[in-house]
PDB file of C-alpha atoms in Angstrom:
ATOM      1  CA  MET A   1     -19.223  -1.910  58.898  1.00 52.00           C
ATOM      2  CA  ILE A   2     -18.904  -3.857  62.182  1.00 46.00           C
ATOM      3  CA  PHE A   3     -19.575  -7.613  62.093  1.00 47.00           C
ATOM      4  CA  HIS A   4     -20.426  -9.786  65.091  1.00 53.00           C
ATOM      5  CA  VAL A   5     -18.038 -12.658  64.353  1.00 55.00           C
ATOM      6  CA  VAL A   6     -18.430 -16.032  66.051  1.00 56.00           C
ATOM      7  CA  ILE A   7     -15.549 -18.498  66.237  1.00 52.00           C
ATOM      8  CA  SER A   8     -16.293 -22.216  66.311  1.00 52.00           C
ATOM      9  CA  MET A   9     -14.413 -25.477  65.797  1.00 49.00           C
ATOM     10  CA  ASP A  10     -14.987 -27.997  63.010  1.00 53.00           C
ATOM     11  CA  GLU A  11     -13.005 -30.784  61.356  1.00 52.00           C
ATOM     12  CA  GLU A  12     -10.669 -28.255  59.763  1.00 54.00           C
ATOM     13  CA  GLY A  13     -10.024 -26.268  62.956  1.00 50.00           C
ATOM     14  CA  PHE A  14     -11.279 -22.887  64.090  1.00 49.00           C
ATOM     15  CA  VAL A  15     -13.800 -21.247  61.756  1.00 64.00           C
ATOM     16  CA  GLU A  16     -15.057 -17.676  61.867  1.00 86.00           C
ATOM     17  CA  TYR A  17     -18.630 -17.056  60.796  1.00 89.00           C
ATOM     18  CA  LEU A  18     -21.360 -14.421  60.955  1.00 93.00           C
ATOM     19  CA  PRO A  19     -24.749 -15.418  62.393  1.00 94.00           C
ATOM     20  CA  VAL A  20     -27.691 -14.013  60.442  1.00 94.00           C
ATOM     21  CA  ASN A  21     -29.977 -11.295  61.796  1.00 93.00           C
ATOM     22  CA  SER A  22     -32.523 -11.387  58.983  1.00 95.00           C
ATOM     23  CA  ARG A  23     -36.146 -12.413  59.600  1.00 95.00           C
ATOM     24  CA  CYS A  24     -36.437 -13.296  55.892  1.00 96.00           C
ATOM     25  CA  CYS A  25     -34.638 -16.620  56.194  1.00 97.00           C
ATOM     26  CA  ARG A  26     -33.973 -19.674  58.337  1.00 97.00           C
ATOM     27  CA  VAL A  27     -32.457 -18.797  61.697  1.00 96.00           C
ATOM     28  CA  ASP A  28     -29.772 -21.489  61.348  1.00 97.00           C
ATOM     29  CA  LEU A  29     -28.119 -19.920  58.308  1.00 97.00           C
ATOM     30  CA  TYR A  30     -24.738 -18.265  58.637  1.00 96.00           C
ATOM     31  CA  VAL A  31     -22.275 -16.411  56.437  1.00 96.00           C
ATOM     32  CA  ALA A  32     -18.593 -17.320  56.200  1.00 94.00           C
ATOM     33  CA  LYS A  33     -15.798 -17.021  53.677  1.00 94.00           C
ATOM     34  CA  THR A  34     -16.585 -19.035  50.563  1.00 93.00           C
ATOM     35  CA  ARG A  35     -14.982 -22.417  49.990  1.00 92.00           C
ATOM     36  CA  LEU A  36     -14.731 -21.796  46.270  1.00 90.00           C
ATOM     37  CA  ARG A  37     -11.171 -21.921  45.016  1.00 87.00           C
ATOM     38  CA  MET A  38      -9.235 -20.205  42.257  1.00 84.00           C
ATOM     39  CA  SER A  39      -7.539 -22.188  39.507  1.00 82.00           C
ATOM     40  CA  ASN A  40      -4.289 -22.052  41.519  1.00 83.00           C
ATOM     41  CA  GLY A  41      -6.004 -23.680  44.488  1.00 85.00           C
ATOM     42  CA  GLY A  42      -6.232 -20.569  46.620  1.00 87.00           C
ATOM     43  CA  LEU A  43      -9.456 -19.659  48.379  1.00 86.00           C
ATOM     44  CA  TYR A  44     -11.370 -16.589  47.289  1.00 84.00           C
ATOM     45  CA  ASP A  45     -11.793 -13.770  49.766  1.00 86.00           C
ATOM     46  CA  PHE A  46     -15.533 -13.151  49.670  1.00 88.00           C
ATOM     47  CA  TRP A  47     -18.587 -14.406  51.496  1.00 93.00           C
ATOM     48  CA  GLY A  48     -20.585 -17.578  51.025  1.00 96.00           C
ATOM     49  CA  LEU A  49     -23.859 -18.861  52.503  1.00 97.00           C
ATOM     50  CA  PHE A  50     -24.037 -21.898  54.835  1.00 97.00           C
ATOM     51  CA  CYS A  51     -26.365 -23.588  57.314  1.00 97.00           C
ATOM     52  CA  HIS A  52     -25.611 -25.072  60.747  1.00 95.00           C
ATOM     53  CA  ASN A  53     -28.178 -27.837  60.215  1.00 97.00           C
ATOM     54  CA  ASP A  54     -29.049 -30.232  57.406  1.00 98.00           C
ATOM     55  CA  ILE A  55     -31.503 -28.880  54.839  1.00 98.00           C
ATOM     56  CA  GLU A  56     -33.911 -31.353  53.253  1.00 98.00           C
ATOM     57  CA  LYS A  57     -34.669 -31.399  49.531  1.00 98.00           C
ATOM     58  CA  GLY A  58     -37.393 -28.878  48.714  1.00 98.00           C
ATOM     59  CA  ASP A  59     -36.961 -26.971  51.966  1.00 98.00           C
ATOM     60  CA  PHE A  60     -37.101 -23.204  52.124  1.00 98.00           C
ATOM     61  CA  ILE A  61     -33.798 -21.380  52.679  1.00 98.00           C
ATOM     62  CA  GLY A  62     -34.576 -17.673  52.624  1.00 98.00           C
ATOM     63  CA  MET A  63     -36.043 -14.674  50.812  1.00 98.00           C
ATOM     64  CA  TYR A  64     -34.118 -12.100  48.817  1.00 95.00           C
ATOM     65  CA  SER A  65     -34.854  -8.781  50.500  1.00 96.00           C
ATOM     66  CA  GLY A  66     -33.985  -5.102  50.434  1.00 96.00           C
ATOM     67  CA  ILE A  67     -35.184  -2.001  48.625  1.00 94.00           C
ATOM     68  CA  TRP A  68     -37.786  -2.366  45.863  1.00 95.00           C
ATOM     69  CA  ILE A  69     -38.183  -0.163  42.785  1.00 93.00           C
ATOM     70  CA  HIS A  70     -39.717  -0.427  39.313  1.00 91.00           C
ATOM     71  CA  SER A  71     -37.397  -2.146  36.832  1.00 86.00           C
ATOM     72  CA  ASP A  72     -37.259   1.042  34.735  1.00 88.00           C
ATOM     73  CA  GLY A  73     -35.495   2.756  37.616  1.00 86.00           C
ATOM     74  CA  ALA A  74     -32.024   2.534  39.111  1.00 85.00           C
ATOM     75  CA  PHE A  75     -30.685   2.335  42.646  1.00 87.00           C
ATOM     76  CA  SER A  76     -28.726   5.338  43.897  1.00 86.00           C
ATOM     77  CA  PHE A  77     -26.127   2.963  45.353  1.00 81.00           C
ATOM     78  CA  GLY A  78     -25.713   0.968  42.130  1.00 74.00           C
ATOM     79  CA  ASN A  79     -27.239  -2.277  40.883  1.00 66.00           C
ATOM     80  CA  ARG A  80     -24.610  -4.776  41.976  1.00 71.00           C
ATOM     81  CA  TYR A  81     -26.958  -7.149  43.788  1.00 78.00           C
ATOM     82  CA  ALA A  82     -30.282  -6.336  42.110  1.00 79.00           C
ATOM     83  CA  ILE A  83     -32.706  -9.034  40.932  1.00 81.00           C
ATOM     84  CA  GLU A  84     -35.687  -8.416  38.670  1.00 81.00           C
ATOM     85  CA  VAL A  85     -38.929  -9.950  39.946  1.00 87.00           C
ATOM     86  CA  ALA A  86     -42.222 -10.423  38.097  1.00 79.00           C
ATOM     87  CA  SER A  87     -40.781  -8.690  35.015  1.00 74.00           C
ATOM     88  CA  SER A  88     -41.287  -5.213  36.464  1.00 88.00           C
ATOM     89  CA  LEU A  89     -39.697  -5.035  39.924  1.00 91.00           C
ATOM     90  CA  LEU A  90     -36.108  -4.738  41.109  1.00 89.00           C
ATOM     91  CA  VAL A  91     -34.989  -5.666  44.593  1.00 92.00           C
ATOM     92  CA  ALA A  92     -31.520  -5.155  46.038  1.00 91.00           C
ATOM     93  CA  PRO A  93     -30.005  -5.011  49.504  1.00 94.00           C
ATOM     94  CA  PRO A  94     -28.986  -1.412  50.220  1.00 92.00           C
ATOM     95  CA  GLY A  95     -25.450  -0.196  49.662  1.00 88.00           C
ATOM     96  CA  GLN A  96     -22.542  -1.220  47.489  1.00 84.00           C
ATOM     97  CA  ARG A  97     -21.443  -3.631  50.218  1.00 88.00           C
ATOM     98  CA  PRO A  98     -24.610  -5.015  51.837  1.00 91.00           C
ATOM     99  CA  ASP A  99     -24.513  -6.213  55.418  1.00 94.00           C
ATOM    100  CA  PRO A 100     -24.099 -10.008  55.076  1.00 94.00           C
ATOM    101  CA  GLN A 101     -25.862 -10.621  58.391  1.00 95.00           C
ATOM    102  CA  GLU A 102     -28.941  -8.623  57.403  1.00 96.00           C
ATOM    103  CA  TYR A 103     -28.986  -9.821  53.757  1.00 96.00           C
ATOM    104  CA  PRO A 104     -27.466 -13.326  53.805  1.00 96.00           C
ATOM    105  CA  ILE A 105     -29.288 -14.681  50.724  1.00 96.00           C
ATOM    106  CA  ALA A 106     -27.438 -12.109  48.604  1.00 93.00           C
ATOM    107  CA  MET A 107     -24.165 -13.779  49.666  1.00 94.00           C
ATOM    108  CA  ALA A 108     -24.924 -17.100  47.920  1.00 95.00           C
ATOM    109  CA  ASN A 109     -22.489 -17.924  45.088  1.00 92.00           C
ATOM    110  CA  GLU A 110     -22.700 -19.970  41.897  1.00 92.00           C
ATOM    111  CA  PRO A 111     -21.677 -23.659  41.756  1.00 95.00           C
ATOM    112  CA  ALA A 112     -18.094 -24.549  40.890  1.00 93.00           C
ATOM    113  CA  PRO A 113     -17.288 -25.944  37.408  1.00 93.00           C
ATOM    114  CA  GLY A 114     -18.196 -29.606  37.075  1.00 94.00           C
ATOM    115  CA  THR A 115     -20.705 -29.431  39.922  1.00 96.00           C
ATOM    116  CA  ILE A 116     -24.444 -28.844  40.157  1.00 97.00           C
ATOM    117  CA  ALA A 117     -26.101 -26.152  42.238  1.00 98.00           C
ATOM    118  CA  ASN A 118     -27.781 -27.341  45.420  1.00 98.00           C
ATOM    119  CA  ALA A 119     -30.345 -24.513  45.501  1.00 98.00           C
ATOM    120  CA  THR A 120     -32.552 -22.645  43.074  1.00 97.00           C
ATOM    121  CA  LEU A 121     -34.329 -19.298  43.013  1.00 94.00           C
ATOM    122  CA  ARG A 122     -38.120 -19.463  43.171  1.00 95.00           C
ATOM    123  CA  GLU A 123     -40.763 -16.746  42.841  1.00 95.00           C
ATOM    124  CA  TRP A 124     -43.900 -16.613  44.970  1.00 96.00           C
ATOM    125  CA  VAL A 125     -47.041 -14.502  45.082  1.00 96.00           C
ATOM    126  CA  PHE A 126     -48.230 -13.555  48.574  1.00 97.00           C
ATOM    127  CA  ASP A 127     -51.501 -12.366  50.032  1.00 96.00           C
ATOM    128  CA  ARG A 128     -51.655  -9.267  52.219  1.00 96.00           C
ATOM    129  CA  GLN A 129     -52.046 -11.289  55.384  1.00 96.00           C
ATOM    130  CA  ASP A 130     -48.715 -13.023  54.669  1.00 98.00           C
ATOM    131  CA  VAL A 131     -46.806  -9.772  55.151  1.00 97.00           C
ATOM    132  CA  ALA A 132     -45.966  -7.968  58.395  1.00 97.00           C
ATOM    133  CA  GLN A 133     -45.946  -4.220  59.059  1.00 95.00           C
ATOM    134  CA  ILE A 134     -47.333  -3.091  55.723  1.00 96.00           C
ATOM    135  CA  PRO A 135     -47.233   0.732  55.586  1.00 95.00           C
ATOM    136  CA  GLU A 136     -50.619   2.439  55.900  1.00 94.00           C
ATOM    137  CA  ASN A 137     -50.329   3.962  52.438  1.00 94.00           C
ATOM    138  CA  VAL A 138     -49.960   0.523  50.786  1.00 94.00           C
ATOM    139  CA  HIS A 139     -53.408  -0.896  50.017  1.00 94.00           C
ATOM    140  CA  ASP A 140     -52.442  -3.758  47.663  1.00 95.00           C
ATOM    141  CA  HIS A 141     -53.506  -7.334  48.316  1.00 95.00           C
ATOM    142  CA  MET A 142     -50.934  -9.120  46.135  1.00 96.00           C
ATOM    143  CA  PHE A 143     -47.178  -9.057  46.685  1.00 96.00           C
ATOM    144  CA  HIS A 144     -44.227 -10.600  44.842  1.00 96.00           C
ATOM    145  CA  GLY A 145     -41.039 -12.064  46.253  1.00 96.00           C
ATOM    146  CA  VAL A 146     -38.197 -14.462  45.447  1.00 96.00           C
ATOM    147  CA  GLY A 147     -36.082 -16.779  47.534  1.00 97.00           C
ATOM    148  CA  LEU A 148     -33.970 -19.922  47.576  1.00 98.00           C
ATOM    149  CA  LEU A 149     -35.145 -23.538  47.827  1.00 98.00           C
ATOM    150  CA  ALA A 150     -32.926 -26.589  48.309  1.00 98.00           C
ATOM    151  CA  CYS A 151     -32.749 -28.768  45.177  1.00 98.00           C
ATOM    152  CA  GLU A 152     -31.260 -31.656  47.122  1.00 98.00           C
ATOM    153  CA  PHE A 153     -30.354 -32.694  50.634  1.00 98.00           C
ATOM    154  CA  ILE A 154     -27.740 -30.177  51.797  1.00 98.00           C
ATOM    155  CA  PRO A 155     -25.617 -31.433  54.719  1.00 97.00           C
ATOM    156  CA  HIS A 156     -24.872 -28.974  57.489  1.00 95.00           C
ATOM    157  CA  ASP A 157     -21.944 -26.598  56.914  1.00 94.00           C
ATOM    158  CA  THR A 158     -22.124 -27.127  53.152  1.00 96.00           C
ATOM    159  CA  GLU A 159     -21.977 -23.963  51.057  1.00 98.00           C
ATOM    160  CA  ILE A 160     -25.330 -23.112  49.457  1.00 98.00           C
ATOM    161  CA  ARG A 161     -24.960 -22.239  45.765  1.00 97.00           C
ATOM    162  CA  TRP A 162     -27.392 -21.452  42.957  1.00 94.00           C
ATOM    163  CA  PHE A 163     -26.897 -21.001  39.219  1.00 93.00           C
ATOM    164  CA  TYR A 164     -27.498 -17.415  38.099  1.00 79.00           C
ATOM    165  CA  GLY A 165     -28.789 -18.549  34.689  1.00 75.00           C
ATOM    166  CA  ALA A 166     -27.850 -18.920  31.039  1.00 70.00           C
ATOM    167  CA  ALA A 167     -28.691 -15.310  30.228  1.00 59.00           C
ATOM    168  CA  TYR A 168     -25.865 -14.257  32.553  1.00 62.00           C
ATOM    169  CA  SER A 169     -23.367 -15.872  30.133  1.00 69.00           C
ATOM    170  CA  GLY A 170     -23.051 -12.609  28.220  1.00 63.00           C
ATOM    171  CA  ILE A 171     -21.212 -11.089  31.154  1.00 62.00           C
ATOM    172  CA  ARG A 172     -19.902 -14.175  32.949  1.00 73.00           C
ATOM    173  CA  ASN A 173     -16.192 -14.542  32.136  1.00 74.00           C
ATOM    174  CA  TYR A 174     -15.555 -17.537  34.361  1.00 80.00           C
ATOM    175  CA  PRO A 175     -16.577 -21.219  34.336  1.00 87.00           C
ATOM    176  CA  VAL A 176     -19.399 -22.396  36.594  1.00 91.00           C
ATOM    177  CA  GLY A 177     -21.428 -25.511  37.199  1.00 94.00           C
ATOM    178  CA  ASP A 178     -25.023 -26.232  36.279  1.00 94.00           C
ATOM    179  CA  GLY A 179     -28.342 -25.198  37.714  1.00 95.00           C
ATOM    180  CA  CYS A 180     -30.914 -27.397  39.405  1.00 97.00           C
ATOM    181  CA  ASP A 181     -34.663 -27.558  39.882  1.00 96.00           C
ATOM    182  CA  VAL A 182     -36.984 -28.941  42.485  1.00 97.00           C
ATOM    183  CA  VAL A 183     -40.718 -29.519  42.840  1.00 95.00           C
ATOM    184  CA  SER A 184     -41.901 -28.146  46.163  1.00 96.00           C
ATOM    185  CA  ASP A 185     -45.160 -26.689  47.423  1.00 95.00           C
ATOM    186  CA  ILE A 186     -43.533 -25.122  50.458  1.00 96.00           C
ATOM    187  CA  HIS A 187     -44.617 -21.608  51.323  1.00 96.00           C
ATOM    188  CA  PRO A 188     -42.037 -19.270  52.892  1.00 97.00           C
ATOM    189  CA  CYS A 189     -44.104 -17.822  55.730  1.00 93.00           C
ATOM    190  CA  LYS A 190     -45.341 -21.254  56.714  1.00 95.00           C
ATOM    191  CA  ALA A 191     -41.768 -22.560  56.661  1.00 97.00           C
ATOM    192  CA  LEU A 192     -40.658 -19.653  58.853  1.00 97.00           C
ATOM    193  CA  GLY A 193     -43.707 -19.858  61.094  1.00 96.00           C
ATOM    194  CA  ARG A 194     -44.382 -16.139  60.783  1.00 96.00           C
ATOM    195  CA  GLN A 195     -45.299 -13.395  58.359  1.00 97.00           C
ATOM    196  CA  LEU A 196     -42.645 -12.079  56.004  1.00 97.00           C
ATOM    197  CA  PRO A 197     -41.000  -8.701  56.617  1.00 97.00           C
ATOM    198  CA  PHE A 198     -42.215  -6.008  54.254  1.00 97.00           C
ATOM    199  CA  ASP A 199     -38.754  -5.628  52.654  1.00 96.00           C
ATOM    200  CA  ALA A 200     -38.966  -9.239  51.384  1.00 97.00           C
ATOM    201  CA  VAL A 201     -41.924  -8.501  49.101  1.00 96.00           C
ATOM    202  CA  SER A 202     -43.413  -5.769  46.953  1.00 95.00           C
ATOM    203  CA  PRO A 203     -46.696  -4.974  45.253  1.00 94.00           C
ATOM    204  CA  THR A 204     -46.565  -4.080  41.577  1.00 89.00           C
ATOM    205  CA  LEU A 205     -45.028  -0.615  41.230  1.00 88.00           C
ATOM    206  CA  GLY A 206     -45.607   2.080  38.629  1.00 83.00           C
ATOM    207  CA  SER A 207     -42.865   3.056  36.194  1.00 76.00           C
ATOM    208  CA  PRO A 208     -40.926   6.223  37.120  1.00 72.00           C
ATOM    209  CA  SER A 209     -41.738   9.248  34.980  1.00 50.00           C
ATOM    210  CA  SER A 210     -38.100   9.909  34.121  1.00 39.00           C
ATOM    211  CA  SER A 211     -36.058   7.492  32.045  1.00 41.00           C
ATOM    212  CA  ASP A 212     -33.327   5.430  33.661  1.00 42.00           C
ATOM    213  CA  ASN A 213     -29.743   6.385  32.978  1.00 44.00           C
ATOM    214  CA  GLU A 214     -28.369   3.036  31.865  1.00 41.00           C
ATOM    215  CA  ASP A 215     -24.804   4.285  32.151  1.00 41.00           C
ATOM    216  CA  SER A 216     -25.139   5.190  35.828  1.00 42.00           C
ATOM    217  CA  ASP A 217     -23.518   1.952  36.951  1.00 40.00           C
ATOM    218  CA  PRO A 218     -22.275   0.232  33.747  1.00 36.00           C
ATOM    219  CA  THR A 219     -19.505  -1.793  35.390  1.00 34.00           C
ATOM    220  CA  TYR A 220     -21.860  -4.047  37.273  1.00 39.00           C
ATOM    221  CA  ARG A 221     -24.453  -5.001  34.679  1.00 39.00           C
ATOM    222  CA  GLY A 222     -25.085  -8.652  33.972  1.00 34.00           C
ATOM    223  CA  TYR A 223     -27.895 -11.182  33.803  1.00 30.00           C
ATOM    224  CA  ARG A 224     -29.002 -14.087  35.931  1.00 36.00           C
ATOM    225  CA  ASN A 225     -32.041 -16.228  35.101  1.00 38.00           C
ATOM    226  CA  SER A 226     -33.974 -18.916  36.845  1.00 34.00           C
ATOM    227  CA  SER A 227     -36.956 -20.918  35.695  1.00 38.00           C
ATOM    228  CA  ASN A 228     -38.816 -23.722  37.405  1.00 35.00           C
ATOM    229  CA  ALA A 229     -40.591 -26.504  35.535  1.00 27.00           C
ATOM    230  CA  GLY A 230     -43.960 -27.096  37.139  1.00 26.00           C
ATOM    231  CA  PHE A 231     -44.178 -23.477  38.250  1.00 27.00           C
ATOM    232  CA  THR A 232     -44.080 -21.899  34.796  1.00 24.00           C
ATOM    233  CA  GLN A 233     -47.027 -19.606  35.429  1.00 25.00           C
ATOM    234  CA  MET A 234     -45.115 -17.943  38.240  1.00 27.00           C
ATOM    235  CA  SER A 235     -41.534 -18.202  36.995  1.00 27.00           C
ATOM    236  CA  ARG A 236     -39.871 -15.159  35.479  1.00 28.00           C
ATOM    237  CA  ASP A 237     -36.508 -14.286  34.008  1.00 33.00           C
ATOM    238  CA  LEU A 238     -34.534 -13.010  36.966  1.00 36.00           C
ATOM    239  CA  LEU A 239     -32.088 -10.229  36.189  1.00 36.00           C
ATOM    240  CA  LEU A 240     -29.136  -9.766  38.517  1.00 35.00           C
ATOM    241  CA  PHE A 241     -26.466  -7.146  38.149  1.00 34.00           C
ATOM    242  CA  MET A 242     -22.859  -8.247  38.533  1.00 30.00           C
ATOM    243  CA  CYS A 243     -20.991  -7.923  41.820  1.00 31.00           C
ATOM    244  CA  LEU A 244     -17.237  -7.640  41.562  1.00 31.00           C
ATOM    245  CA  PRO A 245     -15.297 -10.298  43.543  1.00 33.00           C
ATOM    246  CA  GLY A 246     -14.029  -9.464  46.986  1.00 33.00           C
ATOM    247  CA  LYS A 247     -16.635  -6.687  47.481  1.00 33.00           C
ATOM    248  CA  ASP A 248     -18.424  -8.067  49.509  1.00 35.00           C
ATOM    249  CA  ALA A 249     -47.470 -20.759  42.730  1.00 34.00           C
ATOM    250  CA  ALA A 250     -50.564 -19.802  43.819  1.00 33.00           C
ATOM    251  CA  VAL A 251     -51.407 -17.238  46.437  1.00 35.00           C
ATOM    252  CA  GLN A 252     -51.438 -18.954  49.828  1.00 37.00           C
ATOM    253  CA  SER A 253     -52.336 -17.583  53.247  1.00 37.00           C
ATOM    254  CA  CYS A 254     -50.371 -18.164  56.419  1.00 42.00           C
ATOM    255  CA  GLU A 255     -51.988 -15.702  58.775  1.00 38.00           C
ATOM    256  CA  GLY A 256     -51.369 -16.730  62.344  1.00 35.00           C
ATOM    257  CA  ASN A 257     -48.240 -18.717  61.390  1.00 31.00           C
ATOM    258  CA  GLN A 258     -46.129 -16.758  62.931  1.00 25.00           C
ATOM    259  CA  ARG A 259     -20.356 -11.968  41.750  1.00 32.00           C
ATOM    260  CA  ARG A 260     -18.829 -13.583  41.127  1.00 26.00           C
ATOM    261  CA  VAL A 261     -15.639 -15.262  40.024  1.00 26.00           C
ATOM    262  CA  ALA A 262     -14.056 -18.341  38.491  1.00 30.00           C
ATOM    263  CA  ALA A 263     -13.986 -21.242  40.896  1.00 34.00           C
ATOM    264  CA  THR A 264     -12.862 -24.841  41.035  1.00 36.00           C
ATOM    265  CA  GLY A 265     -14.807 -26.166  44.017  1.00 45.00           C
ATOM    266  CA  ASP A 266     -14.097 -26.897  47.648  1.00 47.00           C
TER     267      ASP A 266
END
């Protein structure tokens, strides 16, 4: 995989980062090596999610996007980055090592121990006119999607982190910080000023006729949850399958508006 690396200067010297190519998120996001540290003080060697500009509390960050299947199914490339949406859909960026520039939201890590996440995962329901380039064979008028919102003011160049949820504790073998919540009526396509790409949403899908082989990718299974007080009718348990370290509410219209590892903090 070839990355288009940009080198810039900050207070700590020269920094390499990857600008995002995704139309599912803010254009000022970027991906760089995480600032999470191991217990010995060393930096981890995997990606993290950042923003060049300040992000206000409640602001939209980006949508989780990729390939969508029914939750009874399984991805041929494994379920390392998959999230369950609306209790019946799975979405994951393609490949065992997704392109961080095309799928930057999948690069966001959990908060370090003793800290609180600065972002949270939120589910939305979209109308057909909110979505661009819907295939001709898709006739649905309701689509589901999930993305990140800022729980607090996030200064520029601060790593964006969200808590994967208490249900992930069965597989999580490392300490992390706490989750956060935010009340926001922001709508992703209005925040972006355009319709969402089709890979950021999905209609409800039918269950596959054959049963899923649960042992097809057993190494990467785990759970992440998110819930949002005030949006309980739309919130769902969000299931995310573990990624090994170093491997890298109402329907609104906006037509015309155009995994990880133990850490100790920065």
